[in-house]
XYZ file of C-alpha atoms in Angstrom:
682
model
C 4.367 -28.361 80.525
C 1.212 -26.280 80.947
C -1.110 -25.229 78.170
C 0.065 -21.641 78.567
C 3.699 -22.676 78.179
C 2.898 -24.760 75.108
C 0.982 -21.868 73.556
C 3.841 -19.464 74.230
C 6.523 -21.904 73.097
C 6.974 -20.444 69.573
C 7.760 -17.043 70.999
C 10.280 -18.561 73.408
C 11.878 -20.527 70.617
C 12.203 -17.320 68.673
C 13.845 -15.692 71.671
C 16.398 -18.475 71.848
C 17.386 -18.004 68.214
C 21.108 -17.480 68.059
C 20.579 -14.458 65.853
C 19.152 -12.523 68.810
C 21.830 -13.354 71.420
C 24.283 -10.692 70.332
C 21.723 -7.869 70.469
C 20.583 -9.054 73.916
C 24.142 -8.908 75.241
C 24.626 -5.538 73.605
C 21.467 -4.111 75.177
C 22.479 -5.440 78.592
C 25.881 -3.761 78.229
C 24.247 -0.489 77.213
C 21.929 -0.609 80.203
C 24.918 -1.182 82.486
C 26.672 1.825 80.952
C 23.477 3.861 81.382
C 23.353 2.901 85.059
C 26.938 4.022 85.623
C 26.274 7.255 83.744
C 23.161 7.965 85.839
C 25.105 7.411 89.059
C 27.936 9.652 87.876
C 25.644 12.446 86.743
C 23.717 12.283 89.997
C 26.946 12.730 91.928
C 27.950 15.678 89.738
C 24.582 17.379 90.187
C 24.645 16.784 93.926
C 28.140 18.270 94.156
C 26.871 21.408 92.424
C 24.351 21.888 95.243
C 26.338 20.952 98.348
C 29.926 19.928 99.186
C 30.693 16.250 99.684
C 30.945 16.635 103.472
C 27.264 17.623 103.667
C 25.888 14.811 101.519
C 25.093 12.312 104.238
C 23.377 14.710 106.663
C 21.576 16.471 103.799
C 20.106 13.206 102.553
C 18.925 11.769 105.853
C 18.904 14.459 108.576
C 19.142 17.926 107.018
C 19.952 21.028 109.024
C 16.910 23.267 108.637
C 19.173 26.326 108.906
C 21.254 25.311 105.873
C 19.483 26.039 102.576
C 21.803 23.692 100.684
C 20.807 20.721 102.791
C 17.136 21.616 102.490
C 17.402 21.745 98.671
C 19.131 18.350 98.606
C 16.599 16.700 100.920
C 13.375 18.310 99.681
C 14.111 18.867 95.990
C 17.069 16.891 94.599
C 16.409 13.567 96.349
C 12.611 13.440 95.821
C 13.224 14.363 92.183
C 15.400 11.266 91.718
C 12.947 9.016 93.538
C 10.061 10.448 91.512
C 11.966 9.722 88.297
C 12.463 6.117 89.441
C 8.813 5.661 90.328
C 7.402 7.427 87.260
C 9.724 5.591 84.874
C 8.975 2.222 86.459
C 5.236 2.863 86.400
C 5.304 3.836 82.727
C 7.440 0.804 81.897
C 4.959 -1.482 83.630
C 1.954 0.168 81.979
C 3.620 0.023 78.569
C 4.274 -3.698 78.947
C 0.628 -4.342 79.783
C -0.623 -2.236 76.871
C 1.651 -3.918 74.340
C 0.749 -7.376 75.615
C -3.024 -6.827 75.707
C -3.226 -4.930 72.408
C -0.656 -7.218 70.773
C 1.007 -4.190 69.242
C 4.609 -3.023 69.824
C 3.547 0.546 68.991
C 1.122 0.688 71.932
C 2.158 2.742 74.953
C 0.603 4.326 78.063
C -0.694 7.210 75.992
C -2.498 4.892 73.562
C -5.875 5.195 75.286
C -5.950 8.972 75.427
C -4.759 9.209 79.036
C -2.318 12.068 78.529
C -4.518 13.948 76.056
C -7.526 13.713 78.367
C -5.531 14.930 81.352
C -4.027 17.826 79.438
C -7.400 18.871 78.031
C -8.938 18.810 81.517
C -6.143 21.010 82.863
C -6.428 23.369 79.895
C -10.168 23.815 80.455
C -9.625 24.297 84.179
C -6.866 26.861 83.616
C -9.126 28.940 81.370
C -12.447 28.710 83.179
C -11.737 27.500 86.713
C -8.152 28.523 87.544
C -8.797 28.388 91.281
C -9.078 24.597 91.093
C -5.508 24.222 89.874
C -3.991 25.392 93.133
C -4.841 22.353 95.232
C -6.769 20.081 92.881
C -4.566 19.956 89.779
C -3.799 16.264 90.280
C -7.469 15.452 90.715
C -8.388 17.456 87.601
C -5.728 15.700 85.527
C -6.706 12.281 86.850
C -10.387 12.920 86.106
C -9.601 13.978 82.533
C -7.429 10.902 81.973
C -10.087 8.526 83.275
C -12.870 10.146 81.242
C -10.819 9.767 78.054
C -10.060 6.113 78.841
C -13.738 5.475 79.615
C -14.650 6.920 76.207
C -12.233 4.486 74.561
C -13.738 1.522 76.420
C -17.223 2.653 75.450
C -16.312 2.899 71.760
C -14.725 -0.555 71.721
C -17.245 -2.309 73.959
C -19.446 -3.736 71.211
C -16.415 -5.311 69.542
C -15.605 -7.214 72.729
C -12.668 -4.856 73.382
C -10.850 -6.337 70.396
C -7.201 -5.156 70.412
C -7.380 -3.439 67.025
C -10.601 -1.593 67.860
C -9.283 -0.500 71.278
C -6.065 0.770 69.727
C -7.847 2.716 66.986
C -10.437 4.138 69.404
C -7.664 5.199 71.769
C -5.729 6.931 69.046
C -8.834 8.741 67.763
C -9.731 9.951 71.267
C -6.131 11.077 71.743
C -6.174 13.059 68.508
C -9.529 14.632 69.294
C -8.654 15.711 72.838
C -5.253 16.895 71.691
C -6.745 18.951 68.889
C -9.151 20.709 71.227
C -6.251 21.475 73.533
C -4.089 22.850 70.719
C -6.959 25.006 69.436
C -7.384 26.519 72.896
C -3.641 27.053 73.196
C -3.559 28.872 69.867
C -6.224 31.299 71.101
C -4.978 31.638 74.680
C -1.230 30.974 74.426
C -0.106 33.653 76.959
C -2.321 32.138 79.667
C -1.333 28.517 79.053
C 2.451 28.717 78.926
C 2.735 26.680 82.109
C 0.842 23.848 80.436
C 3.454 23.747 77.685
C 6.015 22.745 80.295
C 3.602 20.400 82.088
C 2.740 18.830 78.749
C 6.394 17.921 78.349
C 6.576 16.343 81.792
C 8.243 18.204 84.665
C 10.026 16.347 87.473
C 10.801 19.478 89.489
C 9.946 18.712 93.134
C 9.471 20.833 96.223
C 8.548 18.089 98.667
C 7.855 14.349 98.877
C 4.170 14.508 97.928
C 4.627 12.970 94.455
C 6.705 10.155 95.916
C 4.010 9.461 98.490
C 1.430 9.471 95.691
C 3.277 7.254 93.194
C 4.947 4.665 95.439
C 1.814 2.883 96.717
C 0.201 2.968 93.273
C 3.241 1.340 91.705
C 3.370 -1.287 94.447
C -0.314 -2.136 94.127
C -0.138 -2.031 90.318
C 2.858 -4.352 90.260
C 1.098 -6.809 92.559
C -2.081 -6.779 90.458
C -0.071 -7.211 87.261
C 1.646 -10.249 88.782
C -1.730 -11.705 89.766
C -2.850 -11.205 86.153
C 0.250 -12.962 84.797
C -1.564 -15.973 83.299
C -4.342 -13.896 81.657
C -1.728 -11.477 80.303
C 0.189 -14.384 78.774
C -2.949 -15.719 77.119
C -3.978 -12.272 75.895
C -0.837 -12.272 73.772
C -2.308 -15.146 71.745
C -4.974 -14.819 69.092
C -8.557 -14.776 70.354
C -9.419 -18.307 69.254
C -6.506 -19.890 71.117
C -7.120 -17.755 74.206
C -10.788 -18.805 74.342
C -9.878 -22.468 73.875
C -7.702 -22.201 76.978
C -10.623 -20.920 79.027
C -9.904 -17.180 79.097
C -12.809 -14.728 79.467
C -11.478 -12.299 76.882
C -13.599 -9.212 77.509
C -13.376 -9.435 81.291
C -9.605 -9.943 81.325
C -8.972 -7.267 78.714
C -10.906 -4.633 80.590
C -9.193 -5.624 83.848
C -5.711 -5.427 82.340
C -6.390 -2.239 80.390
C -8.004 -0.590 83.406
C -4.898 -1.400 85.447
C -2.611 0.064 82.787
C -4.779 3.169 82.488
C -4.727 3.739 86.243
C -0.938 3.415 86.283
C -0.572 5.848 83.375
C -3.050 8.293 84.876
C -1.163 8.248 88.171
C 2.020 9.394 86.440
C 0.269 11.986 84.276
C -1.560 13.511 87.221
C 1.628 13.671 89.287
C 4.331 14.901 86.897
C 2.641 15.572 83.561
C 2.987 13.903 80.183
C 6.139 11.826 79.867
C 6.115 10.096 76.526
C 8.452 7.581 74.935
C 9.360 5.851 78.225
C 6.309 3.592 78.065
C 7.204 2.668 74.494
C 10.977 2.355 74.884
C 11.153 0.483 78.206
C 9.240 -2.661 77.084
C 11.136 -2.640 73.794
C 14.516 -2.443 75.532
C 13.469 -5.160 77.980
C 12.525 -7.465 75.127
C 15.701 -6.693 73.217
C 17.677 -7.492 76.375
C 16.267 -11.018 76.327
C 13.046 -10.736 78.366
C 10.715 -12.713 76.089
C 8.274 -14.113 78.629
C 5.629 -11.818 80.068
C 6.826 -12.447 83.625
C 10.349 -11.358 82.722
C 9.129 -8.231 80.946
C 6.931 -7.248 83.901
C 10.109 -7.143 85.991
C 12.682 -5.808 83.555
C 10.602 -3.170 81.731
C 9.914 -1.115 84.905
C 13.631 -1.220 85.719
C 14.477 -0.029 82.201
C 11.890 2.730 82.470
C 13.224 3.903 85.824
C 16.799 3.898 84.542
C 15.943 5.720 81.314
C 14.001 8.508 83.014
C 16.577 8.812 85.804
C 19.455 9.139 83.324
C 17.516 11.631 81.231
C 16.598 13.856 84.132
C 20.096 13.931 85.582
C 21.612 14.683 82.181
C 19.368 17.691 81.517
C 19.476 19.219 84.995
C 22.540 21.417 84.327
C 20.996 22.606 81.062
C 17.636 23.138 82.761
C 19.251 25.284 85.430
C 20.901 27.384 82.748
C 17.617 27.879 80.902
C 15.425 28.443 83.943
C 13.835 24.958 84.100
C 12.520 25.098 80.544
C 13.640 21.610 79.504
C 10.718 19.254 80.231
C 11.860 15.826 81.388
C 9.360 14.012 79.217
C 10.601 15.737 76.089
C 14.219 15.254 77.087
C 13.689 11.517 77.625
C 13.333 11.132 73.858
C 16.608 12.998 73.332
C 18.416 10.179 75.138
C 16.104 7.228 74.655
C 15.699 7.583 70.894
C 19.435 7.385 70.068
C 19.713 4.394 72.400
C 16.917 2.569 70.579
C 18.403 3.461 67.195
C 21.825 2.192 68.267
C 20.335 -1.113 69.372
C 18.014 -1.497 66.381
C 20.866 -0.841 63.964
C 22.577 -3.976 65.240
C 19.567 -6.246 65.344
C 19.389 -9.044 62.802
C 15.822 -10.084 63.483
C 12.765 -8.677 65.194
C 9.427 -10.133 66.034
C 6.885 -9.823 63.267
C 3.905 -7.589 63.850
C 0.483 -9.148 64.032
C -1.607 -8.494 60.988
C -4.394 -6.037 61.528
C -7.870 -7.431 61.686
C -10.221 -5.966 59.091
C -12.492 -3.171 60.152
C -15.278 -4.162 57.747
C -16.528 -7.690 57.714
C -18.855 -7.911 54.712
C -17.416 -8.280 51.256
C -18.493 -5.687 48.722
C -18.703 -6.199 45.000
C -16.488 -4.241 42.635
C -19.578 -2.503 41.316
C -20.463 -1.329 44.813
C -16.949 0.024 45.317
C -17.141 1.906 42.018
C -20.440 3.497 43.066
C -18.964 4.598 46.357
C -15.898 6.011 44.611
C -18.078 7.985 42.179
C -20.206 9.323 45.041
C -17.169 10.467 47.040
C -15.681 12.151 43.962
C -18.930 14.032 43.310
C -19.160 15.165 46.920
C -15.528 16.281 46.794
C -16.155 18.305 43.628
C -19.166 19.961 45.263
C -17.101 20.736 48.355
C -14.395 22.372 46.246
C -16.973 24.599 44.552
C -18.609 25.575 47.842
C -15.270 26.246 49.518
C -14.376 28.570 46.656
C -17.700 30.388 46.377
C -19.422 30.296 49.795
C -18.031 32.300 52.686
C -18.735 34.753 55.470
C -18.472 38.483 55.189
C -19.754 41.550 56.956
C -23.296 40.565 55.973
C -22.999 36.920 57.080
C -22.984 33.824 54.884
C -23.183 34.568 51.177
C -22.196 33.305 47.739
C -19.670 35.427 45.947
C -20.630 37.304 42.826
C -18.616 36.873 39.637
C -16.813 40.141 40.295
C -16.025 39.245 43.903
C -14.961 35.754 42.928
C -12.392 37.079 40.489
C -10.816 39.083 43.308
C -10.813 36.442 46.028
C -9.962 33.445 43.856
C -6.276 34.273 44.069
C -6.473 33.693 47.840
C -8.928 30.818 48.013
C -7.981 28.662 45.037
C -4.361 28.005 46.102
C -5.474 27.004 49.591
C -8.131 24.616 48.352
C -5.907 23.047 45.702
C -3.033 22.582 48.156
C -5.345 21.155 50.815
C -6.923 18.765 48.322
C -3.571 17.523 47.034
C -2.093 17.155 50.528
C -5.121 15.219 51.743
C -4.858 12.782 48.840
C -1.124 12.226 49.353
C -1.439 11.630 53.090
C -4.369 9.259 52.611
C -2.401 7.257 50.041
C 0.668 7.210 52.299
C -1.357 6.009 55.277
C -3.017 3.267 53.258
C 0.296 2.021 51.871
C 1.914 1.992 55.296
C -0.954 0.221 57.048
C -1.182 -2.356 54.269
C 2.563 -2.947 54.231
C 2.971 -3.270 57.994
C -0.386 -4.830 58.851
C -0.577 -2.339 61.730
C -3.685 -0.143 62.172
C -1.732 2.382 64.269
C 0.754 3.057 61.486
C 0.436 6.511 59.967
C 2.701 8.603 57.721
C 4.009 10.499 60.742
C 5.368 7.262 62.212
C 8.111 7.352 59.580
C 9.511 10.482 61.218
C 9.483 12.494 57.977
C 7.017 15.057 59.336
C 9.081 15.448 62.491
C 12.177 16.004 60.356
C 10.374 18.772 58.490
C 9.446 20.312 61.835
C 13.069 20.211 62.937
C 14.114 22.034 59.778
C 11.524 24.722 60.455
C 12.620 25.023 64.088
C 16.248 25.457 63.086
C 15.264 28.239 60.702
C 12.984 29.976 63.223
C 15.698 29.892 65.888
C 18.286 31.308 63.502
C 16.080 33.765 61.640
C 12.633 34.337 63.149
C 11.587 36.673 60.297
C 12.580 34.322 57.462
C 10.414 34.438 54.374
C 8.092 31.828 52.956
C 10.665 30.477 50.502
C 13.221 29.970 53.250
C 10.678 28.134 55.401
C 9.748 25.841 52.530
C 13.421 25.097 51.876
C 14.067 24.403 55.564
C 11.146 22.002 55.910
C 12.125 20.283 52.665
C 15.693 19.841 53.876
C 14.600 18.372 57.193
C 12.027 16.056 55.603
C 14.304 14.621 52.938
C 17.280 14.296 55.285
C 15.077 12.180 57.532
C 13.802 10.183 54.558
C 17.356 9.325 53.493
C 18.303 8.421 57.062
C 15.308 6.095 57.483
C 15.884 4.299 54.190
C 19.605 3.928 54.867
C 18.903 2.640 58.337
C 16.361 0.078 57.123
C 18.554 -1.167 54.278
C 20.420 -3.658 56.459
C 17.223 -5.435 57.477
C 15.858 -5.752 53.949
C 13.402 -2.926 54.726
C 11.389 -5.002 57.188
C 8.318 -2.880 58.064
C 8.600 -3.418 61.825
C 12.188 -2.201 61.813
C 11.215 0.872 59.846
C 8.311 1.651 62.187
C 10.445 1.391 65.319
C 13.239 3.428 63.762
C 10.766 6.031 62.558
C 9.204 6.285 66.003
C 12.613 6.727 67.613
C 13.700 9.410 65.152
C 10.309 11.102 65.333
C 10.447 11.121 69.121
C 13.923 12.631 68.985
C 12.794 15.472 66.735
C 9.538 16.008 68.614
C 11.512 16.400 71.823
C 13.193 19.432 70.306
C 9.777 20.706 69.249
C 8.472 20.339 72.806
C 11.454 22.223 74.240
C 10.922 25.131 71.830
C 7.187 25.242 72.531
C 7.880 25.206 76.280
C 9.822 28.443 75.789
C 6.590 30.167 74.743
C 6.462 33.386 72.748
C 5.625 33.985 69.099
C 7.861 31.137 68.000
C 5.784 28.634 69.961
C 2.529 29.983 68.516
C 3.880 29.903 64.953
C 5.169 26.381 65.401
C 1.895 25.192 66.928
C -0.073 26.568 63.971
C 2.200 24.825 61.475
C 2.174 21.531 63.372
C -1.630 21.641 63.447
C -1.716 21.610 59.630
C -2.082 25.105 58.283
C -2.709 26.441 54.777
C -2.273 30.063 55.897
C 0.865 30.733 53.880
C 0.125 28.714 50.723
C 0.931 30.630 47.551
C -0.158 29.900 43.954
C 3.288 28.438 43.309
C 2.881 26.149 46.339
C -0.513 24.990 45.095
C 0.859 24.157 41.649
C 3.776 22.325 43.244
C 1.438 20.323 45.471
C -0.816 19.383 42.578
C 2.090 18.333 40.352
C 3.657 16.251 43.138
C 0.289 14.655 43.874
C -0.151 13.662 40.232
C 3.400 12.442 39.673
C 3.749 10.436 42.873
C 0.089 9.459 43.214
C 0.000 7.921 39.733
C 2.585 5.393 40.904
C 0.274 3.943 43.558
C -1.919 1.827 41.214
C 1.204 -0.194 40.402
C 1.540 -1.219 44.077
C -1.575 -3.425 44.118
C 0.237 -6.671 43.297
C 3.008 -5.918 45.798
C 0.529 -5.258 48.589
C -1.318 -8.491 47.771
C 1.795 -10.698 47.821
C 4.052 -9.239 50.538
C 1.705 -10.091 53.472
C 1.970 -13.764 52.444
C 5.611 -13.881 53.582
C 9.066 -13.827 52.040
C 9.031 -17.477 50.957
C 5.759 -17.122 49.077
C 6.924 -13.853 47.524
C 10.116 -15.489 46.248
C 8.100 -18.398 44.854
C 6.072 -15.861 42.867
C 9.211 -14.214 41.543
C 9.230 -11.138 43.775
C 12.257 -9.796 45.652
C 10.736 -8.924 49.026
C 13.383 -6.502 50.235
C 13.359 -4.544 46.991
C 9.546 -4.417 46.946
C 9.363 -3.251 50.564
C 12.031 -0.624 49.960
C 10.134 0.730 46.962
C 6.857 0.895 48.895
C 8.506 2.617 51.853
C 10.213 5.125 49.570
C 6.893 5.876 47.854
C 5.151 6.291 51.230
C 7.852 8.602 52.514
C 7.802 10.698 49.333
C 4.035 11.155 49.590
C 4.371 12.147 53.258
C 7.225 14.555 52.624
C 5.470 16.240 49.686
C 2.303 16.829 51.722
C 4.207 17.998 54.786
C 6.144 20.591 52.827
C 2.931 22.305 51.744
C 0.587 22.206 54.731
C 2.512 20.699 57.631
C 1.758 17.385 59.347
C -1.949 16.505 59.126
C -1.721 13.368 61.243
C -5.429 12.571 61.375
C -5.811 12.096 57.631
C -3.024 9.609 57.087
C -4.130 7.591 60.099
C -7.887 7.461 59.594
C -8.578 7.832 55.853
C -7.605 4.160 55.325
C -10.038 3.152 58.084
C -12.842 5.202 56.568
C -12.160 3.438 53.266
C -12.381 0.051 54.978
C -15.589 1.012 56.709
C -16.928 2.011 53.281
C -16.348 -1.561 52.100
C -12.866 -1.508 50.534
C -11.079 -4.804 51.078
C -8.461 -5.175 48.379
C -5.439 -2.814 48.324
C -6.382 -0.970 45.128
C -9.974 -0.557 46.339
C -8.758 0.916 49.607
C -6.353 3.264 47.822
C -9.110 4.376 45.445
C -11.533 5.229 48.270
C -9.006 6.625 50.729
C -7.580 9.195 48.284
C -10.786 11.219 47.670
C -11.788 10.793 51.324
C -8.501 12.396 52.371
C -8.862 15.236 49.870
C -12.505 15.838 50.803
C -11.743 15.926 54.522
C -9.009 18.531 54.228
C -10.927 20.722 51.791
C -13.960 20.851 54.089
C -11.753 21.328 57.141
C -9.862 24.226 55.566
C -13.109 25.899 54.490
C -14.677 25.592 57.941
C -11.481 26.696 59.682
C -11.412 29.774 57.495
C -15.057 30.786 57.918
C -16.555 29.561 61.200
C -14.614 31.791 63.605
C -14.022 34.741 61.282
C -11.885 36.862 61.682
C -9.919 34.141 63.478
C -8.886 30.983 61.686
C -8.237 27.414 62.759
C -5.656 25.264 60.950
C -7.137 22.671 58.623
C -5.467 19.815 60.493
C -7.186 20.788 63.718
C -10.591 21.123 62.100
C -10.197 17.795 60.300
C -9.536 16.091 63.615
C -12.248 17.947 65.517
C -14.888 16.982 62.943
C -13.581 13.674 61.653
C -12.748 12.075 64.987
C -16.344 12.114 66.321
C -17.553 10.629 63.037
C -15.054 7.796 63.252
C -15.983 7.298 66.921
C -19.627 6.941 65.899
C -18.769 4.408 63.218
C -16.640 2.416 65.653
C -19.346 2.497 68.330
C -21.916 1.097 65.872
C -19.838 -1.910 64.951
C -20.971 -5.265 66.273
C -18.625 -7.830 67.595
C -17.163 -10.024 64.908
C-alpha cells in the first residue's frame, strides 16, 4: 500500500460504512432515471421539430433545402452536445476546486470566474459594443482570467492556503458582481441581453461552441488525470501533504489554474451556469465515488447528465416564452430538488474541515475591549454624520436645526434600519461560521433570503403595484416558510451543520433560479427586484425602523448565551455529551437563532450578503478569537458598514441612489482584499 493510499484510508473506510450504502444505491437509481428522462425528452423535442422519418438524415446529412433538417443539425444537435460538454467541464472543475480547497461548498464560480466574465462583458457592452460582435468570448475569457489572477495575488503570501483562496475568491466575486449590478441598475434597458447570458444560454446556431469546448475538456481531463496524486494529497492537511513530499504552493496553483481555465472556457462559451459545478461532485460522492480518481470520472458524467436533462426539460417552456428561460438558472430548478431528495435520505455525511483562523496572534481581553469601544465610538459618529451631513443644491453641508427637523423623518428610519440589519446579519454570519467551521458560510447559505425573494417575486408577478405592507408580508411569508422547511429538513440528521448548509444551498439555488428567470424577462419588475436584492433601504418607514430595532434587541440579546455552545460543539458529539450537552438540541437552537436573525434583517432591507459573510472575518482580523469576542466585534462592524454604505449610496450620486448592499460591497471588499494581501504565510 502506498503512502497516498494509507493517508486516504480513513476517507475510504468512511465510504465503506454500511450507513452510506443505501444512499449510494438510491443516487445511482436516480441518475439512471434521469438518463432515461433525458433521452425521452430529447426524443419529444426532436419530434416537435421534424418527423421521425427525417431524424437520421437531419442528424448526419441534412438536406440544405429543408429548414427542419437544418434546425435539427445546426441548432438542436449542437445544443445537446454543448450541454454535455459544458456540464462535464463544470463537473470536472468543481471536483478540482472542492478537492484543492477542501470545501464542499466550493464550485467553479468560487474564484470569481463568472463575475469577472460578466463584468467584462457589461463594461464592453456599455463602452465598446463593437467588440461584442466577434470578440465576446475573448472579452469574457479575459475578464474571468483577470478575476482569477486577482484571487491568486491576494492569497499568494499565505502560500495559497485553501481558506485564504476561498475567502479571496468570494470577495472578488462579490466585488465584481456588485459593480455589474450597479451598472445594470443604471443602464438596464441596454443590458437586457446580459441578464439572459448571466443565466447561461445554450441556444446554438452552429457547432462553434462544440469545437471550442471539446478540445479544452479533453486536455483538461488529461491534465487532471496527470495531477491525480497531487490532487489526492491536497485533500489532506498541509502538514501531512508536506511530509509526503508535495510542493503545496506549486501544486495548488497548477490545480487551481486548471480548474479556472475549465470554468472560464464554459463561461466564455455559454455564459454563467451555476449549481452544476457544485451539484455534480456532490452527486458523484453520494453515488459512492469516494476516491479522487473515481470522482474525476463520475462527476463530469453527472454534470453532463444534469445539464442535458435540464435543458431538454425547459426547451418547450423556452419556446413558449421566446427563449427567456436561461439554462443555468433552470439547472437549479431540477438539480436542487434532486439534491434535496437524496440528502433527505442520507444518514451520514462527511464532516467539514474546520476553518483555519484568519488572525494568528492572541489578543488580551483588554485589547478586545479597547477595539470594541473604538468601533462603537466610530459607529456613533457615523450615525450622527449620516443624519446631519448631506448634499444639496449648494454641495456638501451640515443641516441646520430647522432643516434637520424636516429631514429627520426620512433619514432616521433608514439609518436605524440599516444599523439594526447590519448587526443582525453580522451576528448571523458569525454564528454560522463558528457552528459549521466553514469560512464560506454566510446567512444567505441557509436559503432564508432566497425564500424572501421568492415571496416578493410572487407578489410582484401577481400585483406589480402592491403597497409596502403587502411587500413586507410577502417577504416575511417566504422567509419564514423557508426557515420552517430548513429546520424540518435538518431535524432527521440532528441538525448537523453540513447537512443544513447543503440543504440551504439547494433550496437557495432553487429560489434563485426563479429570480434569474424573472430578471431575464427585463422590464420594471427586473429593475425593482435587482434593487431589492442589492440591499435597499429606499422604502423603509418609521414603523419598519422600530420593528428592525426591536427585533435586533430581542434576538440579538440571545447571542451572548451561545458562547458556551460555540466553545463545546466543535469538540465533537462525544465530548459534548461528556460535558452534559445535547448536541442536536444545541445545534438546532443555534441554527434557529441564525435563521431568525437572517430573516429579520432580510425583511427590512433585503439580502445584504457581504455583511454576513465578511463581518466575522473583519472581527477575526481585529484580533477576536473566542466566540463571544468575535460576536462582540462583528456586531458593531456590521452596523457601521451598512450605516456608512447607506449614507454614501444616498449622497454620492445625488439625485441617483445606490442600494446600501452594493455600496457596502464596493467599499468593503477592497478593504478586505488589502487586509488579506498583507497577511504573511502562517
